[in-house]
JSON list of C-alpha atoms in Angstrom, two decimals:
[
{"chain": "A", "resi": 8, "resn": "MET", "atom": "CA", "xyz": [0.00, 0.00, 0.00]},
{"chain": "A", "resi": 9, "resn": "THR", "atom": "CA", "xyz": [1.42, 3.35, -0.98]},
{"chain": "A", "resi": 10, "resn": "THR", "atom": "CA", "xyz": [1.71, 6.35, 1.28]},
{"chain": "A", "resi": 11, "resn": "ALA", "atom": "CA", "xyz": [-0.84, 8.28, -0.80]},
{"chain": "A", "resi": 12, "resn": "THR", "atom": "CA", "xyz": [-3.41, 5.47, -0.52]},
{"chain": "A", "resi": 13, "resn": "LEU", "atom": "CA", "xyz": [-2.86, 5.24, 3.24]},
{"chain": "A", "resi": 14, "resn": "GLU", "atom": "CA", "xyz": [-3.28, 9.01, 3.61]},
{"chain": "A", "resi": 15, "resn": "ARG", "atom": "CA", "xyz": [-6.58, 8.92, 1.64]},
{"chain": "A", "resi": 16, "resn": "LYS", "atom": "CA", "xyz": [-7.90, 6.11, 3.88]},
{"chain": "A", "resi": 17, "resn": "ASN", "atom": "CA", "xyz": [-6.87, 8.01, 7.01]},
{"chain": "A", "resi": 18, "resn": "THR", "atom": "CA", "xyz": [-8.48, 11.20, 5.70]},
{"chain": "A", "resi": 19, "resn": "ARG", "atom": "CA", "xyz": [-11.69, 9.34, 4.86]},
{"chain": "A", "resi": 20, "resn": "THR", "atom": "CA", "xyz": [-11.75, 7.67, 8.31]},
{"chain": "A", "resi": 21, "resn": "ALA", "atom": "CA", "xyz": [-11.17, 11.03, 10.01]},
{"chain": "A", "resi": 22, "resn": "MET", "atom": "CA", "xyz": [-13.98, 12.59, 7.93]},
{"chain": "A", "resi": 23, "resn": "PHE", "atom": "CA", "xyz": [-16.42, 9.81, 8.93]},
{"chain": "A", "resi": 24, "resn": "ALA", "atom": "CA", "xyz": [-15.42, 10.19, 12.59]},
{"chain": "A", "resi": 25, "resn": "PHE", "atom": "CA", "xyz": [-15.94, 13.96, 12.38]},
{"chain": "A", "resi": 26, "resn": "LEU", "atom": "CA", "xyz": [-19.36, 13.56, 10.69]},
{"chain": "A", "resi": 27, "resn": "GLY", "atom": "CA", "xyz": [-20.36, 10.94, 13.27]},
{"chain": "A", "resi": 28, "resn": "ALA", "atom": "CA", "xyz": [-19.39, 13.30, 16.13]},
{"chain": "A", "resi": 29, "resn": "LEU", "atom": "CA", "xyz": [-21.27, 16.15, 14.45]},
{"chain": "A", "resi": 30, "resn": "ALA", "atom": "CA", "xyz": [-24.37, 13.97, 14.05]},
{"chain": "A", "resi": 31, "resn": "MET", "atom": "CA", "xyz": [-24.23, 12.95, 17.72]},
{"chain": "A", "resi": 32, "resn": "LEU", "atom": "CA", "xyz": [-23.91, 16.60, 18.77]},
{"chain": "A", "resi": 33, "resn": "GLY", "atom": "CA", "xyz": [-26.95, 17.47, 16.63]},
{"chain": "A", "resi": 34, "resn": "LEU", "atom": "CA", "xyz": [-28.96, 14.64, 18.16]},
{"chain": "A", "resi": 35, "resn": "GLY", "atom": "CA", "xyz": [-27.95, 15.85, 21.61]},
{"chain": "A", "resi": 36, "resn": "TYR", "atom": "CA", "xyz": [-29.41, 19.29, 20.89]},
{"chain": "A", "resi": 37, "resn": "ALA", "atom": "CA", "xyz": [-32.51, 17.81, 19.25]},
{"chain": "A", "resi": 38, "resn": "ALA", "atom": "CA", "xyz": [-33.21, 15.35, 22.08]},
{"chain": "A", "resi": 39, "resn": "VAL", "atom": "CA", "xyz": [-35.00, 17.80, 24.40]},
{"chain": "A", "resi": 40, "resn": "PRO", "atom": "CA", "xyz": [-37.42, 19.26, 21.83]},
{"chain": "A", "resi": 41, "resn": "LEU", "atom": "CA", "xyz": [-38.06, 15.81, 20.35]},
{"chain": "A", "resi": 42, "resn": "TYR", "atom": "CA", "xyz": [-38.78, 14.37, 23.81]},
{"chain": "A", "resi": 43, "resn": "ASP", "atom": "CA", "xyz": [-41.07, 17.32, 24.57]},
{"chain": "A", "resi": 44, "resn": "LEU", "atom": "CA", "xyz": [-42.93, 16.74, 21.31]},
{"chain": "A", "resi": 45, "resn": "PHE", "atom": "CA", "xyz": [-43.21, 13.02, 22.06]},
{"chain": "A", "resi": 46, "resn": "CYS", "atom": "CA", "xyz": [-44.65, 13.75, 25.53]},
{"chain": "A", "resi": 47, "resn": "ARG", "atom": "CA", "xyz": [-47.16, 16.27, 24.19]},
{"chain": "A", "resi": 48, "resn": "VAL", "atom": "CA", "xyz": [-48.36, 13.91, 21.47]},
{"chain": "A", "resi": 49, "resn": "THR", "atom": "CA", "xyz": [-48.61, 10.79, 23.62]},
{"chain": "A", "resi": 50, "resn": "GLY", "atom": "CA", "xyz": [-49.32, 12.25, 27.07]},
{"chain": "A", "resi": 51, "resn": "PHE", "atom": "CA", "xyz": [-46.24, 10.36, 28.32]},
{"chain": "A", "resi": 52, "resn": "GLY", "atom": "CA", "xyz": [-45.21, 11.28, 31.84]},
{"chain": "A", "resi": 53, "resn": "GLY", "atom": "CA", "xyz": [-48.56, 12.90, 32.55]},
{"chain": "A", "resi": 54, "resn": "THR", "atom": "CA", "xyz": [-48.03, 15.69, 30.03]},
{"chain": "A", "resi": 55, "resn": "THR", "atom": "CA", "xyz": [-51.35, 17.38, 29.35]},
{"chain": "A", "resi": 56, "resn": "GLN", "atom": "CA", "xyz": [-52.61, 18.36, 25.94]},
{"chain": "A", "resi": 57, "resn": "ARG", "atom": "CA", "xyz": [-53.14, 21.92, 24.79]},
{"chain": "A", "resi": 58, "resn": "ALA", "atom": "CA", "xyz": [-56.50, 22.44, 23.11]},
{"chain": "A", "resi": 59, "resn": "SER", "atom": "CA", "xyz": [-58.22, 25.23, 21.23]},
{"chain": "A", "resi": 60, "resn": "GLU", "atom": "CA", "xyz": [-61.77, 26.48, 21.69]},
{"chain": "A", "resi": 61, "resn": "SER", "atom": "CA", "xyz": [-62.81, 24.56, 18.56]},
{"chain": "A", "resi": 62, "resn": "ASP", "atom": "CA", "xyz": [-61.29, 21.34, 19.99]},
{"chain": "A", "resi": 63, "resn": "ALA", "atom": "CA", "xyz": [-63.33, 21.92, 23.15]},
{"chain": "A", "resi": 64, "resn": "ALA", "atom": "CA", "xyz": [-66.51, 22.46, 21.14]},
{"chain": "A", "resi": 65, "resn": "ILE", "atom": "CA", "xyz": [-65.96, 19.15, 19.34]},
{"chain": "A", "resi": 66, "resn": "ALA", "atom": "CA", "xyz": [-65.34, 17.40, 22.67]},
{"chain": "A", "resi": 67, "resn": "GLU", "atom": "CA", "xyz": [-68.57, 18.84, 24.06]},
{"chain": "A", "resi": 68, "resn": "ARG", "atom": "CA", "xyz": [-70.48, 17.38, 21.13]},
{"chain": "A", "resi": 69, "resn": "LEU", "atom": "CA", "xyz": [-68.79, 14.03, 21.78]},
{"chain": "A", "resi": 70, "resn": "ALA", "atom": "CA", "xyz": [-69.67, 14.35, 25.47]},
{"chain": "A", "resi": 71, "resn": "GLN", "atom": "CA", "xyz": [-73.32, 13.91, 24.61]},
{"chain": "A", "resi": 72, "resn": "SER", "atom": "CA", "xyz": [-72.50, 10.34, 23.62]},
{"chain": "A", "resi": 73, "resn": "ALA", "atom": "CA", "xyz": [-70.62, 9.85, 26.90]},
{"chain": "A", "resi": 74, "resn": "GLY", "atom": "CA", "xyz": [-73.95, 9.71, 28.69]},
{"chain": "A", "resi": 75, "resn": "GLY", "atom": "CA", "xyz": [-73.10, 12.36, 31.29]},
{"chain": "A", "resi": 76, "resn": "LYS", "atom": "CA", "xyz": [-70.26, 10.35, 32.84]},
{"chain": "A", "resi": 77, "resn": "THR", "atom": "CA", "xyz": [-68.23, 12.25, 35.38]},
{"chain": "A", "resi": 78, "resn": "ILE", "atom": "CA", "xyz": [-64.74, 12.10, 36.82]},
{"chain": "A", "resi": 79, "resn": "SER", "atom": "CA", "xyz": [-63.16, 13.67, 39.89]},
{"chain": "A", "resi": 80, "resn": "ILE", "atom": "CA", "xyz": [-60.37, 16.19, 39.34]},
{"chain": "A", "resi": 81, "resn": "ARG", "atom": "CA", "xyz": [-57.95, 16.90, 42.20]},
{"chain": "A", "resi": 82, "resn": "PHE", "atom": "CA", "xyz": [-55.92, 20.12, 42.12]},
{"chain": "A", "resi": 83, "resn": "ASP", "atom": "CA", "xyz": [-52.44, 20.27, 43.64]},
{"chain": "A", "resi": 84, "resn": "ALA", "atom": "CA", "xyz": [-50.01, 23.18, 44.00]},
{"chain": "A", "resi": 85, "resn": "SER", "atom": "CA", "xyz": [-46.46, 23.66, 45.22]},
{"chain": "A", "resi": 86, "resn": "THR", "atom": "CA", "xyz": [-43.54, 26.03, 44.80]},
{"chain": "A", "resi": 87, "resn": "ALA", "atom": "CA", "xyz": [-39.84, 25.46, 44.29]},
{"chain": "A", "resi": 88, "resn": "ARG", "atom": "CA", "xyz": [-37.64, 26.12, 47.34]},
{"chain": "A", "resi": 89, "resn": "ASP", "atom": "CA", "xyz": [-36.40, 29.46, 46.03]},
{"chain": "A", "resi": 90, "resn": "MET", "atom": "CA", "xyz": [-39.89, 30.71, 45.12]},
{"chain": "A", "resi": 91, "resn": "PRO", "atom": "CA", "xyz": [-41.19, 33.11, 47.79]},
{"chain": "A", "resi": 92, "resn": "TRP", "atom": "CA", "xyz": [-44.85, 32.68, 46.90]},
{"chain": "A", "resi": 93, "resn": "SER", "atom": "CA", "xyz": [-47.86, 31.10, 48.54]},
{"chain": "A", "resi": 94, "resn": "PHE", "atom": "CA", "xyz": [-49.61, 29.02, 45.91]},
{"chain": "A", "resi": 95, "resn": "LYS", "atom": "CA", "xyz": [-52.72, 26.86, 46.26]},
{"chain": "A", "resi": 96, "resn": "PRO", "atom": "CA", "xyz": [-55.86, 25.78, 44.44]},
{"chain": "A", "resi": 97, "resn": "ALA", "atom": "CA", "xyz": [-59.03, 27.70, 45.31]},
{"chain": "A", "resi": 98, "resn": "GLN", "atom": "CA", "xyz": [-60.84, 24.33, 45.41]},
{"chain": "A", "resi": 99, "resn": "VAL", "atom": "CA", "xyz": [-59.05, 21.03, 46.08]},
{"chain": "A", "resi": 100, "resn": "THR", "atom": "CA", "xyz": [-61.40, 18.74, 44.13]},
{"chain": "A", "resi": 101, "resn": "ASP", "atom": "CA", "xyz": [-64.18, 19.04, 41.59]},
{"chain": "A", "resi": 102, "resn": "THR", "atom": "CA", "xyz": [-66.39, 16.53, 39.81]},
{"chain": "A", "resi": 103, "resn": "VAL", "atom": "CA", "xyz": [-66.70, 17.31, 36.11]},
{"chain": "A", "resi": 104, "resn": "GLN", "atom": "CA", "xyz": [-68.64, 15.85, 33.23]},
{"chain": "A", "resi": 105, "resn": "ILE", "atom": "CA", "xyz": [-66.33, 14.21, 30.72]},
{"chain": "A", "resi": 106, "resn": "GLY", "atom": "CA", "xyz": [-66.06, 16.29, 27.55]},
{"chain": "A", "resi": 107, "resn": "VAL", "atom": "CA", "xyz": [-67.47, 19.46, 29.09]},
{"chain": "A", "resi": 108, "resn": "ARG", "atom": "CA", "xyz": [-65.32, 22.54, 29.69]},
{"chain": "A", "resi": 109, "resn": "ASP", "atom": "CA", "xyz": [-64.69, 23.45, 33.29]},
{"chain": "A", "resi": 110, "resn": "MET", "atom": "CA", "xyz": [-62.58, 25.99, 35.10]},
{"chain": "A", "resi": 111, "resn": "ALA", "atom": "CA", "xyz": [-60.29, 25.71, 38.09]},
{"chain": "A", "resi": 112, "resn": "THR", "atom": "CA", "xyz": [-58.71, 28.64, 39.88]},
{"chain": "A", "resi": 113, "resn": "TYR", "atom": "CA", "xyz": [-55.35, 28.78, 41.62]},
{"chain": "A", "resi": 114, "resn": "VAL", "atom": "CA", "xyz": [-54.33, 31.54, 44.03]},
{"chain": "A", "resi": 115, "resn": "ALA", "atom": "CA", "xyz": [-50.77, 32.88, 44.13]},
{"chain": "A", "resi": 116, "resn": "ARG", "atom": "CA", "xyz": [-49.35, 35.52, 46.47]},
{"chain": "A", "resi": 117, "resn": "ASN", "atom": "CA", "xyz": [-45.89, 37.03, 46.52]},
{"chain": "A", "resi": 118, "resn": "ASP", "atom": "CA", "xyz": [-44.77, 36.84, 50.17]},
{"chain": "A", "resi": 119, "resn": "SER", "atom": "CA", "xyz": [-41.45, 38.61, 49.54]},
{"chain": "A", "resi": 120, "resn": "GLY", "atom": "CA", "xyz": [-40.46, 42.27, 49.50]},
{"chain": "A", "resi": 121, "resn": "GLU", "atom": "CA", "xyz": [-39.42, 42.17, 45.84]},
{"chain": "A", "resi": 122, "resn": "THR", "atom": "CA", "xyz": [-41.10, 41.72, 42.48]},
{"chain": "A", "resi": 123, "resn": "VAL", "atom": "CA", "xyz": [-40.78, 38.08, 41.44]},
{"chain": "A", "resi": 124, "resn": "THR", "atom": "CA", "xyz": [-41.48, 36.41, 38.11]},
{"chain": "A", "resi": 125, "resn": "GLY", "atom": "CA", "xyz": [-42.22, 32.72, 37.89]},
{"chain": "A", "resi": 126, "resn": "THR", "atom": "CA", "xyz": [-43.40, 30.04, 35.56]},
{"chain": "A", "resi": 127, "resn": "ALA", "atom": "CA", "xyz": [-45.42, 26.95, 36.34]},
{"chain": "A", "resi": 128, "resn": "SER", "atom": "CA", "xyz": [-44.60, 23.42, 35.32]},
{"chain": "A", "resi": 129, "resn": "PHE", "atom": "CA", "xyz": [-47.45, 20.92, 35.36]},
{"chain": "A", "resi": 130, "resn": "ASN", "atom": "CA", "xyz": [-48.20, 17.25, 35.44]},
{"chain": "A", "resi": 131, "resn": "VAL", "atom": "CA", "xyz": [-51.22, 14.95, 35.43]},
{"chain": "A", "resi": 132, "resn": "GLU", "atom": "CA", "xyz": [-51.58, 11.70, 37.34]},
{"chain": "A", "resi": 133, "resn": "PRO", "atom": "CA", "xyz": [-52.27, 8.93, 36.60]},
{"chain": "A", "resi": 134, "resn": "GLU", "atom": "CA", "xyz": [-49.83, 9.15, 33.74]},
{"chain": "A", "resi": 135, "resn": "GLN", "atom": "CA", "xyz": [-52.17, 7.62, 31.15]},
{"chain": "A", "resi": 136, "resn": "ALA", "atom": "CA", "xyz": [-54.69, 10.42, 31.75]},
{"chain": "A", "resi": 137, "resn": "GLY", "atom": "CA", "xyz": [-52.30, 13.07, 30.41]},
{"chain": "A", "resi": 138, "resn": "ARG", "atom": "CA", "xyz": [-53.27, 12.47, 26.81]},
{"chain": "A", "resi": 139, "resn": "TYR", "atom": "CA", "xyz": [-56.95, 13.11, 27.63]},
{"chain": "A", "resi": 140, "resn": "PHE", "atom": "CA", "xyz": [-56.58, 16.13, 29.92]},
{"chain": "A", "resi": 141, "resn": "ASN", "atom": "CA", "xyz": [-56.81, 19.18, 27.64]},
{"chain": "A", "resi": 142, "resn": "LYS", "atom": "CA", "xyz": [-56.06, 22.73, 28.76]},
{"chain": "A", "resi": 143, "resn": "ILE", "atom": "CA", "xyz": [-57.65, 25.49, 26.69]},
{"chain": "A", "resi": 144, "resn": "GLN", "atom": "CA", "xyz": [-56.37, 28.44, 28.72]},
{"chain": "A", "resi": 145, "resn": "CYS", "atom": "CA", "xyz": [-53.78, 28.29, 31.47]},
{"chain": "A", "resi": 146, "resn": "PHE", "atom": "CA", "xyz": [-51.55, 30.58, 33.47]},
{"chain": "A", "resi": 147, "resn": "CYS", "atom": "CA", "xyz": [-48.80, 28.03, 32.85]},
{"chain": "A", "resi": 148, "resn": "PHE", "atom": "CA", "xyz": [-48.54, 29.07, 29.19]},
{"chain": "A", "resi": 149, "resn": "THR", "atom": "CA", "xyz": [-46.84, 32.37, 30.18]},
{"chain": "A", "resi": 150, "resn": "GLU", "atom": "CA", "xyz": [-44.60, 33.81, 32.90]},
{"chain": "A", "resi": 151, "resn": "GLN", "atom": "CA", "xyz": [-46.36, 35.41, 35.86]},
{"chain": "A", "resi": 152, "resn": "THR", "atom": "CA", "xyz": [-44.97, 38.51, 37.63]},
{"chain": "A", "resi": 153, "resn": "LEU", "atom": "CA", "xyz": [-46.17, 39.51, 41.09]},
{"chain": "A", "resi": 154, "resn": "LYS", "atom": "CA", "xyz": [-45.21, 42.64, 43.03]},
{"chain": "A", "resi": 155, "resn": "PRO", "atom": "CA", "xyz": [-44.49, 42.42, 46.77]},
{"chain": "A", "resi": 156, "resn": "GLY", "atom": "CA", "xyz": [-47.62, 41.29, 48.61]},
{"chain": "A", "resi": 157, "resn": "GLN", "atom": "CA", "xyz": [-49.65, 41.02, 45.39]},
{"chain": "A", "resi": 158, "resn": "GLU", "atom": "CA", "xyz": [-52.20, 38.19, 45.20]},
{"chain": "A", "resi": 159, "resn": "VAL", "atom": "CA", "xyz": [-53.76, 36.94, 41.97]},
{"chain": "A", "resi": 160, "resn": "HIS", "atom": "CA", "xyz": [-56.38, 34.38, 41.02]},
{"chain": "A", "resi": 161, "resn": "MET", "atom": "CA", "xyz": [-55.25, 32.37, 37.99]},
{"chain": "A", "resi": 162, "resn": "PRO", "atom": "CA", "xyz": [-57.79, 30.33, 36.03]},
{"chain": "A", "resi": 163, "resn": "VAL", "atom": "CA", "xyz": [-57.30, 27.10, 34.09]},
{"chain": "A", "resi": 164, "resn": "LEU", "atom": "CA", "xyz": [-59.93, 26.28, 31.47]},
{"chain": "A", "resi": 165, "resn": "TYR", "atom": "CA", "xyz": [-59.88, 22.54, 30.67]},
{"chain": "A", "resi": 166, "resn": "TYR", "atom": "CA", "xyz": [-61.83, 19.44, 29.72]},
{"chain": "A", "resi": 167, "resn": "VAL", "atom": "CA", "xyz": [-61.33, 15.69, 29.79]},
{"chain": "A", "resi": 168, "resn": "ASP", "atom": "CA", "xyz": [-61.56, 14.20, 26.29]},
{"chain": "A", "resi": 169, "resn": "PRO", "atom": "CA", "xyz": [-64.43, 11.68, 25.91]},
{"chain": "A", "resi": 170, "resn": "LYS", "atom": "CA", "xyz": [-61.97, 9.39, 24.07]},
{"chain": "A", "resi": 171, "resn": "ALA", "atom": "CA", "xyz": [-60.73, 8.46, 27.56]},
{"chain": "A", "resi": 172, "resn": "LEU", "atom": "CA", "xyz": [-63.88, 6.35, 27.95]},
{"chain": "A", "resi": 173, "resn": "ASN", "atom": "CA", "xyz": [-62.75, 4.07, 25.10]},
{"chain": "A", "resi": 174, "resn": "ASP", "atom": "CA", "xyz": [-59.19, 3.56, 26.38]},
{"chain": "A", "resi": 175, "resn": "PRO", "atom": "CA", "xyz": [-58.75, 0.33, 28.39]},
{"chain": "A", "resi": 176, "resn": "ASN", "atom": "CA", "xyz": [-55.81, 1.97, 30.18]},
{"chain": "A", "resi": 177, "resn": "MET", "atom": "CA", "xyz": [-58.28, 4.41, 31.72]},
{"chain": "A", "resi": 178, "resn": "ASP", "atom": "CA", "xyz": [-60.52, 1.66, 33.13]},
{"chain": "A", "resi": 179, "resn": "GLY", "atom": "CA", "xyz": [-60.82, 2.14, 36.86]},
{"chain": "A", "resi": 180, "resn": "VAL", "atom": "CA", "xyz": [-59.47, 5.72, 36.84]},
{"chain": "A", "resi": 181, "resn": "GLU", "atom": "CA", "xyz": [-61.86, 7.63, 39.07]},
{"chain": "A", "resi": 182, "resn": "GLN", "atom": "CA", "xyz": [-59.75, 10.69, 39.76]},
{"chain": "A", "resi": 183, "resn": "ILE", "atom": "CA", "xyz": [-57.22, 12.76, 37.80]},
{"chain": "A", "resi": 184, "resn": "THR", "atom": "CA", "xyz": [-54.76, 14.98, 39.65]},
{"chain": "A", "resi": 185, "resn": "LEU", "atom": "CA", "xyz": [-53.58, 18.21, 38.03]},
{"chain": "A", "resi": 186, "resn": "SER", "atom": "CA", "xyz": [-50.37, 19.38, 39.72]},
{"chain": "A", "resi": 187, "resn": "TYR", "atom": "CA", "xyz": [-48.55, 22.67, 39.28]},
{"chain": "A", "resi": 188, "resn": "THR", "atom": "CA", "xyz": [-45.19, 23.77, 40.66]},
{"chain": "A", "resi": 189, "resn": "PHE", "atom": "CA", "xyz": [-44.15, 27.40, 40.38]},
{"chain": "A", "resi": 190, "resn": "HIS", "atom": "CA", "xyz": [-40.47, 28.05, 39.70]},
{"chain": "A", "resi": 191, "resn": "ARG", "atom": "CA", "xyz": [-38.69, 31.37, 39.96]},
{"chain": "A", "resi": 192, "resn": "THR", "atom": "CA", "xyz": [-37.53, 32.79, 36.63]},
{"chain": "A", "resi": 193, "resn": "GLU", "atom": "CA", "xyz": [-34.29, 34.50, 37.64]},
{"chain": "A", "resi": 194, "resn": "ALA", "atom": "CA", "xyz": [-33.66, 36.36, 34.39]},
{"chain": "A", "resi": 195, "resn": "ALA", "atom": "CA", "xyz": [-37.04, 38.08, 34.52]},
{"chain": "A", "resi": 196, "resn": "SER", "atom": "CA", "xyz": [-37.24, 38.68, 38.30]},
{"chain": "A", "resi": 197, "resn": "ALA", "atom": "CA", "xyz": [-36.53, 42.14, 39.60]},
{"chain": "A", "resi": 198, "resn": "ASN", "atom": "CA", "xyz": [-34.08, 42.29, 42.51]}
]
């Protein structure tokens, strides 16, 4: 084997190694948005669905075929350790008709002496219910800023998709828990 042939093989091997490393780096950056998309589509990990008003109207029409079946919704609230807010649901449980829009309200109060901005992460339990729990409007879609001592009532407009009644994984589910945790958003908080 000549030196020129060996150099071409080494160059080609180095190029493949570089392209492989570049592809792995790209997949690393794409992993988070792809996982987020997967969770939103499948409801994996209790990820709720985001619905429009027209989706809710369709679900309400489907609810008529659900025969007025109801399900209990439990509301849960917490804050991260560094979040100086009081945060709780206005009502701990509610019984709702499947397919019909309902509204829950959460109450947040800034207990600190500074303006604080936060964002809420959310989850639904049991996990398999996430794909059927649809939020139409939610305070969790945007950052929330509260001045010192300010208290706000934050609504969540939602419905449970009637398709849940046809899913064998939902058999025996009598209650769905909607949990929120508020986290401080440092970049947007005023000090």
